[in-house]
Short mmCIF file of C-alpha atoms in Angstrom, two decimals:
data_model
loop_
_atom_site.label_atom_id
_atom_site.label_comp_id
_atom_site.label_asym_id
_atom_site.label_seq_id
_atom_site.Cartn_x
_atom_site.Cartn_y
_atom_site.Cartn_z
CA MET E 1 184.09 139.57 33.42
CA THR E 2 183.18 135.94 35.55
CA ASP E 3 179.01 135.47 35.69
CA HIS E 4 179.44 137.92 39.20
CA ASP E 5 180.96 140.20 37.74
CA LEU E 6 177.76 140.86 35.15
CA LEU E 7 175.31 140.72 38.33
CA ARG E 8 176.61 143.67 40.25
CA ALA E 9 177.33 145.34 37.01
CA ALA E 10 173.41 144.90 35.50
CA LEU E 11 172.07 145.02 38.80
CA THR E 12 174.04 148.92 39.19
CA GLU E 13 173.20 150.25 35.73
CA ARG E 14 170.36 152.48 34.88
CA ALA E 15 169.18 152.22 38.04
CA SER E 16 167.41 155.06 38.34
CA ARG E 17 165.71 153.86 34.85
CA ALA E 18 165.40 149.79 36.41
CA PRO E 19 161.86 148.37 35.70
CA ASP E 20 160.57 147.04 39.15
CA PRO E 21 162.28 144.08 40.81
CA GLU E 22 161.47 141.04 39.03
CA VAL E 23 162.36 142.54 35.73
CA VAL E 24 165.86 143.81 36.91
CA LEU E 25 166.27 140.26 37.84
CA ALA E 26 164.48 138.25 34.64
CA ASN E 27 167.64 141.37 32.49
CA THR E 28 170.14 140.57 34.53
CA THR E 29 169.88 136.29 33.91
CA ILE E 30 168.67 138.19 29.81
CA GLY E 31 171.95 140.16 30.05
CA ILE E 32 174.56 137.06 30.80
CA ARG E 33 172.98 135.09 28.85
CA ARG E 34 173.08 137.72 26.18
CA ALA E 35 176.39 138.55 26.28
CA ARG E 36 177.77 135.28 25.95
CA SER E 37 175.17 134.42 22.88
CA ARG E 38 177.24 138.03 21.63
CA ARG E 39 180.97 136.40 22.05
CA ARG E 40 179.34 133.19 20.26
CA ALA E 41 177.93 134.33 16.92
CA THR E 42 181.41 136.67 16.36
CA ALA E 43 184.45 134.55 17.35
CA VAL E 44 185.93 131.39 16.06
CA ALA E 45 186.16 129.78 19.76
CA GLY E 46 183.67 131.02 22.45
CA THR E 47 181.69 130.05 25.02
CA VAL E 48 178.59 128.56 25.77
CA ALA E 49 177.26 127.98 29.24
CA ILE E 50 174.10 126.39 30.47
CA ALA E 51 171.98 128.81 31.81
CA THR E 52 170.78 126.67 35.09
CA ALA E 53 172.84 127.70 37.92
CA ALA E 54 171.45 124.22 40.03
CA ILE E 55 173.08 122.19 37.66
CA ALA E 56 175.93 123.28 35.09
CA ALA E 57 177.12 126.64 35.24
CA GLY E 58 179.83 126.41 34.02
CA VAL E 59 180.38 123.51 31.67
CA MET E 60 179.50 123.87 28.73
CA VAL E 61 182.35 125.57 26.83
CA LEU E 62 182.51 125.68 23.07
CA ASP E 63 184.85 125.02 20.40
CA ARG E 64 186.34 120.93 21.03
CA GLN E 65 185.89 118.05 18.70
CA GLY E 66 183.04 116.59 19.70
CA PRO E 67 181.04 113.34 17.80
CA THR E 68 181.07 112.46 14.71
CA GLN E 69 178.71 114.47 12.61
CA SER E 70 175.80 113.10 11.63
CA ALA E 71 174.60 112.38 7.88
CA HIS E 72 170.85 113.90 8.32
CA GLN E 73 170.80 116.40 6.08
CA VAL E 74 168.26 118.88 8.62
CA GLN E 75 168.74 122.60 7.87
CA PRO E 76 169.42 124.26 12.26
CA ALA E 77 166.98 125.98 13.15
CA THR E 78 166.93 129.62 13.62
CA ALA E 79 164.80 131.63 16.20
CA PRO E 80 163.10 134.06 16.49
CA THR E 81 160.72 133.71 13.61
CA GLN E 82 160.78 136.53 11.25
CA GLN E 83 158.22 136.28 8.23
CA SER E 84 157.47 139.48 6.22
CA SER E 85 153.45 141.61 6.58
CA THR E 86 152.51 144.62 5.79
CA ALA E 87 151.04 146.49 9.45
CA ARG E 88 148.69 149.28 8.32
CA GLN E 89 147.62 149.55 4.19
CA ALA E 90 149.60 152.54 2.68
CA SER E 91 147.51 155.01 1.73
CA PRO E 92 147.08 155.72 -2.27
CA GLY E 93 150.39 156.91 -3.80
CA GLN E 94 151.89 156.37 -0.37
CA GLN E 95 154.28 153.15 -0.01
CA LEU E 96 155.35 152.05 3.92
CA PRO E 97 157.87 149.39 5.19
CA THR E 98 157.43 146.45 5.45
CA LYS E 99 157.49 145.58 8.98
CA PRO E 100 158.36 141.35 10.14
CA SER E 101 155.85 139.78 12.66
CA VAL E 102 157.50 137.83 14.57
CA SER E 103 157.16 134.54 17.29
CA ALA E 104 159.19 132.65 20.22
CA THR E 105 160.28 129.47 18.42
CA LEU E 106 162.29 126.55 19.70
CA PRO E 107 164.23 125.43 17.03
CA PHE E 108 162.96 121.75 18.43
CA THR E 109 160.48 119.36 20.24
CA PHE E 110 160.75 117.35 23.53
CA THR E 111 158.86 115.29 26.06
CA ALA E 112 159.35 116.54 28.71
CA PRO E 113 159.40 113.36 32.08
CA ALA E 114 156.31 112.76 33.24
CA GLY E 115 155.59 114.99 36.40
CA PHE E 116 158.10 117.90 34.66
CA ARG E 117 157.39 121.08 34.43
CA TRP E 118 158.75 123.88 32.25
CA ASP E 119 161.12 126.37 34.38
CA ASN E 120 162.30 129.19 32.48
CA TRP E 121 163.16 128.61 28.34
CA SER E 122 164.28 131.11 26.35
CA VAL E 123 165.71 131.63 22.35
CA THR E 124 168.11 134.50 21.28
CA PRO E 125 169.59 134.29 17.17
CA SER E 126 172.97 131.61 18.47
CA ALA E 127 171.03 129.27 21.02
CA SER E 128 168.25 128.04 22.22
CA MET E 129 167.13 126.13 25.86
CA VAL E 130 164.88 124.89 27.52
CA ASP E 131 165.11 124.13 31.38
CA LEU E 132 162.13 121.52 33.13
CA ARG E 133 162.15 120.56 36.52
CA ASN E 134 160.04 118.45 39.68
CA GLY E 135 161.11 119.40 42.95
CA THR E 136 164.62 119.20 43.06
CA SER E 137 165.19 117.21 39.72
CA GLN E 138 166.11 119.25 36.97
CA VAL E 139 166.63 119.05 32.79
CA ASN E 140 168.07 121.51 30.54
CA ALA E 141 168.31 121.10 26.65
CA LEU E 142 170.03 123.63 25.08
CA LEU E 143 171.12 124.07 21.76
CA THR E 144 173.58 125.13 19.93
CA PRO E 145 175.97 126.68 16.81
CA THR E 146 178.66 124.96 17.31
CA ALA E 147 180.47 121.45 19.37
CA PRO E 148 180.45 121.96 23.53
CA ARG E 149 183.77 120.71 25.91
CA GLN E 150 183.64 120.37 29.30
CA GLY E 151 185.53 123.60 31.10
CA GLY E 152 186.01 123.75 35.05
CA HIS E 153 185.23 119.79 35.59
CA GLN E 154 186.96 115.91 35.82
CA GLY E 155 185.21 113.96 34.04
CA ASN E 156 184.50 110.40 31.07
CA ALA E 157 182.93 110.04 28.62
CA GLN E 158 181.85 107.14 26.99
CA PRO E 159 180.40 106.44 23.18
CA THR E 160 176.51 106.35 22.84
CA THR E 161 173.66 107.25 19.94
CA VAL E 162 171.10 109.14 20.62
CA ARG E 163 168.41 108.42 17.49
CA GLY E 164 170.87 107.37 15.31
CA SER E 165 173.38 109.85 15.56
CA GLN E 166 176.60 109.28 17.04
CA ALA E 167 176.68 111.00 20.91
CA GLU E 168 178.67 111.20 23.73
CA LEU E 169 177.80 110.13 27.44
CA ARG E 170 179.69 112.86 29.71
CA GLN E 171 179.74 112.23 33.31
CA LEU E 172 181.41 115.36 35.16
CA THR E 173 182.20 116.19 38.78
CA PRO E 174 183.04 120.36 39.51
CA ALA E 175 187.10 120.51 39.72
CA SER E 176 186.18 122.10 43.49
CA GLY E 177 183.11 119.13 44.09
CA GLY E 178 179.82 119.02 44.54
CA PRO E 179 177.62 116.82 43.12
CA VAL E 180 178.29 114.93 39.88
CA THR E 181 176.31 115.61 36.00
CA VAL E 182 175.53 113.80 33.01
CA GLN E 183 175.33 115.54 29.71
CA LEU E 184 174.30 113.58 26.40
CA VAL E 185 176.09 115.24 23.62
CA TRP E 186 175.31 114.71 19.54
CA GLN E 187 174.80 116.37 16.14
CA PRO E 188 171.63 115.72 14.67
CA ALA E 189 172.30 118.08 11.11
CA PRO E 190 175.43 120.48 10.42
CA GLY E 191 176.29 122.92 12.45
CA THR E 192 173.23 121.88 14.90
CA TRP E 193 174.56 120.67 18.61
CA ILE E 194 172.27 119.40 21.23
CA THR E 195 173.44 119.00 25.28
CA VAL E 196 171.07 117.22 27.34
CA THR E 197 172.01 117.66 31.66
CA SER E 198 171.06 116.69 34.17
CA SER E 199 171.98 114.87 38.09
CA SER E 200 170.42 111.84 36.39
CA ALA E 201 171.62 109.85 33.25
CA GLU E 202 168.26 108.46 33.47
CA LEU E 203 166.77 111.61 32.70
CA ALA E 204 169.01 113.07 30.06
CA ARG E 205 168.40 110.30 27.86
CA SER E 206 164.82 110.32 28.29
CA VAL E 207 165.09 114.26 26.37
CA ALA E 208 167.49 113.41 24.71
CA ASP E 209 165.51 110.63 22.95
CA SER E 210 161.98 112.33 22.73
CA ILE E 211 164.61 115.28 20.33
CA THR E 212 163.26 116.60 17.43
CA LEU E 213 164.80 120.23 15.07
CA THR E 214 161.16 119.79 14.83
CA PRO E 215 160.23 123.38 15.67
CA SER E 216 157.88 124.08 18.61
CA ASP E 217 155.99 126.35 20.63
CA PRO E 218 157.26 127.60 24.59
CA PRO E 219 154.16 127.92 26.76
CA GLU E 220 152.68 131.39 27.73
CA ALA E 221 155.03 133.24 25.07
CA GLY E 222 152.86 136.19 24.13
CA ALA E 223 153.33 137.51 20.83
CA VAL E 224 153.78 140.59 18.71
CA ALA E 225 152.57 140.75 15.70
CA SER E 226 154.95 143.70 13.99
CA LEU E 227 158.02 145.13 14.67
CA PRO E 228 158.90 148.58 14.17
CA ALA E 229 161.23 148.61 10.47
CA GLY E 230 164.62 148.81 11.95
CA LEU E 231 163.83 147.09 14.90
CA ALA E 232 164.85 143.43 15.51
CA VAL E 233 164.51 140.87 18.53
CA SER E 234 167.76 139.27 20.23
CA TYR E 235 166.02 137.74 23.45
CA TRP E 236 163.12 135.50 23.21
CA GLY E 237 162.38 134.00 27.16
CA ARG E 238 160.63 133.01 30.34
CA GLY E 239 162.86 133.07 34.01
CA ASN E 240 161.86 132.48 36.82
CA ALA E 241 160.40 136.03 37.82
CA GLY E 242 156.59 134.16 36.48
CA MET E 243 156.36 136.87 33.26
CA THR E 244 158.15 136.05 29.72
CA THR E 245 160.54 138.87 28.47
CA VAL E 246 160.83 140.24 24.56
CA MET E 247 164.18 142.56 24.06
CA ILE E 248 163.84 144.83 20.47
CA GLY E 249 166.49 146.28 19.33
CA PRO E 250 168.53 147.78 16.21
CA ASP E 251 169.72 144.73 15.63
CA GLU E 252 170.13 140.51 16.66
CA PHE E 253 173.03 141.37 18.96
CA ALA E 254 172.34 145.21 20.52
CA ASP E 255 173.96 145.38 24.34
CA LYS E 256 170.29 145.28 25.97
CA THR E 257 170.60 148.83 27.37
CA MET E 258 169.64 149.47 23.84
CA CYS E 259 166.82 147.53 23.43
CA ALA E 260 163.04 148.11 24.85
CA THR E 261 161.77 145.72 26.65
CA LEU E 262 158.49 144.80 26.48
CA ASN E 263 157.75 142.17 29.81
CA PHE E 264 153.90 139.95 29.26
CA ARG E 265 152.18 139.17 32.71
CA SER E 266 149.19 137.24 33.91
CA GLY E 267 146.65 139.43 34.94
CA THR E 268 145.03 142.74 35.49
CA ALA E 269 147.13 145.68 34.78
CA PRO E 270 148.27 148.47 38.10
CA ASN E 271 147.32 151.85 38.71
CA GLU E 272 151.30 152.16 39.37
CA VAL E 273 154.08 150.64 38.10
CA THR E 274 158.31 150.76 39.27
CA THR E 275 159.82 152.88 37.77
CA SER E 276 164.00 152.70 39.59
CA GLY E 277 165.59 149.65 41.24
CA GLN E 278 164.82 151.64 44.08
CA GLY E 279 161.43 150.92 44.51
CA GLN E 280 160.14 154.49 43.17
CA ARG E 281 156.50 154.00 41.54
CA ALA E 282 154.67 156.41 38.53
CA PRO E 283 150.77 156.08 38.15
CA LEU E 284 150.06 155.53 34.81
CA SER E 285 147.99 157.76 32.23
CA ALA E 286 143.64 156.56 31.86
CA PRO E 287 143.58 154.57 28.76
CA ASP E 288 144.01 156.43 25.86
CA ALA E 289 141.85 155.27 22.60
CA ASP E 290 143.65 152.56 21.60
CA GLY E 291 144.11 151.76 25.20
CA VAL E 292 147.42 152.85 26.16
CA ARG E 293 148.04 154.22 29.72
CA HIS E 294 151.26 155.67 30.73
CA THR E 295 153.91 157.02 33.32
CA PRO E 296 154.62 160.64 33.37
CA ASP E 297 157.71 160.68 31.77
CA GLY E 298 156.60 158.83 28.76
CA ARG E 299 159.23 155.99 29.56
CA ILE E 300 157.02 153.11 29.83
CA LEU E 301 153.78 152.16 28.61
CA VAL E 302 150.97 149.09 29.81
CA ARG E 303 148.52 147.82 27.90
CA GLN E 304 145.26 145.11 29.32
CA LEU E 305 146.21 142.36 25.92
CA ASP E 306 143.08 140.21 27.15
CA GLN E 307 141.02 139.36 30.84
CA ASN E 308 143.83 137.71 32.31
CA HIS E 309 147.32 139.55 30.54
CA TRP E 310 148.80 142.96 30.10
CA ALA E 311 152.23 144.03 29.12
CA GLN E 312 154.57 146.95 29.36
CA ALA E 313 156.85 147.97 27.72
CA SER E 314 160.17 150.06 28.96
CA LEU E 315 162.45 152.03 26.45
CA GLY E 316 165.97 152.02 27.10
CA THR E 317 168.26 154.34 25.34
CA SER E 318 167.45 156.65 22.56
CA ALA E 319 168.09 153.46 20.63
CA VAL E 320 164.41 152.99 20.31
CA THR E 321 162.44 155.70 20.46
CA ALA E 322 159.29 156.44 22.21
CA ALA E 323 157.03 155.98 18.72
CA GLN E 324 158.18 152.63 18.17
CA LEU E 325 157.53 151.56 21.71
CA ARG E 326 154.58 152.86 21.76
CA ASP E 327 154.38 150.69 17.64
CA ILE E 328 155.61 147.21 19.51
CA ILE E 329 152.94 147.67 22.98
CA LEU E 330 149.88 147.73 19.71
CA ALA E 331 151.34 144.81 18.40
CA ALA E 332 151.50 142.89 21.39
CA SER E 333 149.17 140.37 21.57
CA ALA E 334 148.85 137.69 24.10
CA HIS E 335 148.20 134.73 22.23
#
């Protein structure tokens, strides 16, 4: 199935329960990225794609023998990060399930070139990605567990080094023609490959030379203090829609239709929300004792997190219950 097929399917899927247009756009991108993540995690040879349409669409494919493995024995980071915590106090004789606290943690650190801003980022169980932009200039950094190879492109590769690790410098031209793309690919640790892609070799080198495997916190990520027992984060990211999205389902690779969607937004929560792709809207109730508001059908919950941030939690299928959705919105915070 092509990206266009995935896009059409995502836009038409469950239209009567779709979120507002911004959410539809964000979740369409999420669906494509997460579908690729599942294929990467379940196949010996899969496909890895940089989620940067302007620069690197279709450039990356997994399982080529890359540069010789570095001797650095650094444990590759995994994300999202989960730590054990107890969500509430148990009464005498009562034992409550332990719930994991969750954060969006990138498994690497880098220095952005002067003038560049974060355009979008995402963290999944099998890949982490950051896009940086300055006008029409763009740089993408992608961390994956297996070696990448070029696909659908013509080009050449030259040996080089990045921070002491053997690497490849690739110049790629799309088979159909178009701008040349530059990639630096290296393995900083066993089970960890990094690819930096840009239209400029100088920009790619600048970012690549700054990358270390020190975990870092992406901007405007939001936070979830705890998850209901039995649920896990399958995606955490921020895209062009200007909001952070978290997909929470029964496991790390659950289909997005089985996940609850948690969106972090700036500003003040509205009095009504869009409930379908056709623009249908529903009013929100008055805040309850916990500050939670809901649509008449209870499938969308909204809470003002602080003066400048609010969150919206939406149900997918019955894989996440209404009670679990409430736990999620109550655990959400802006920082």
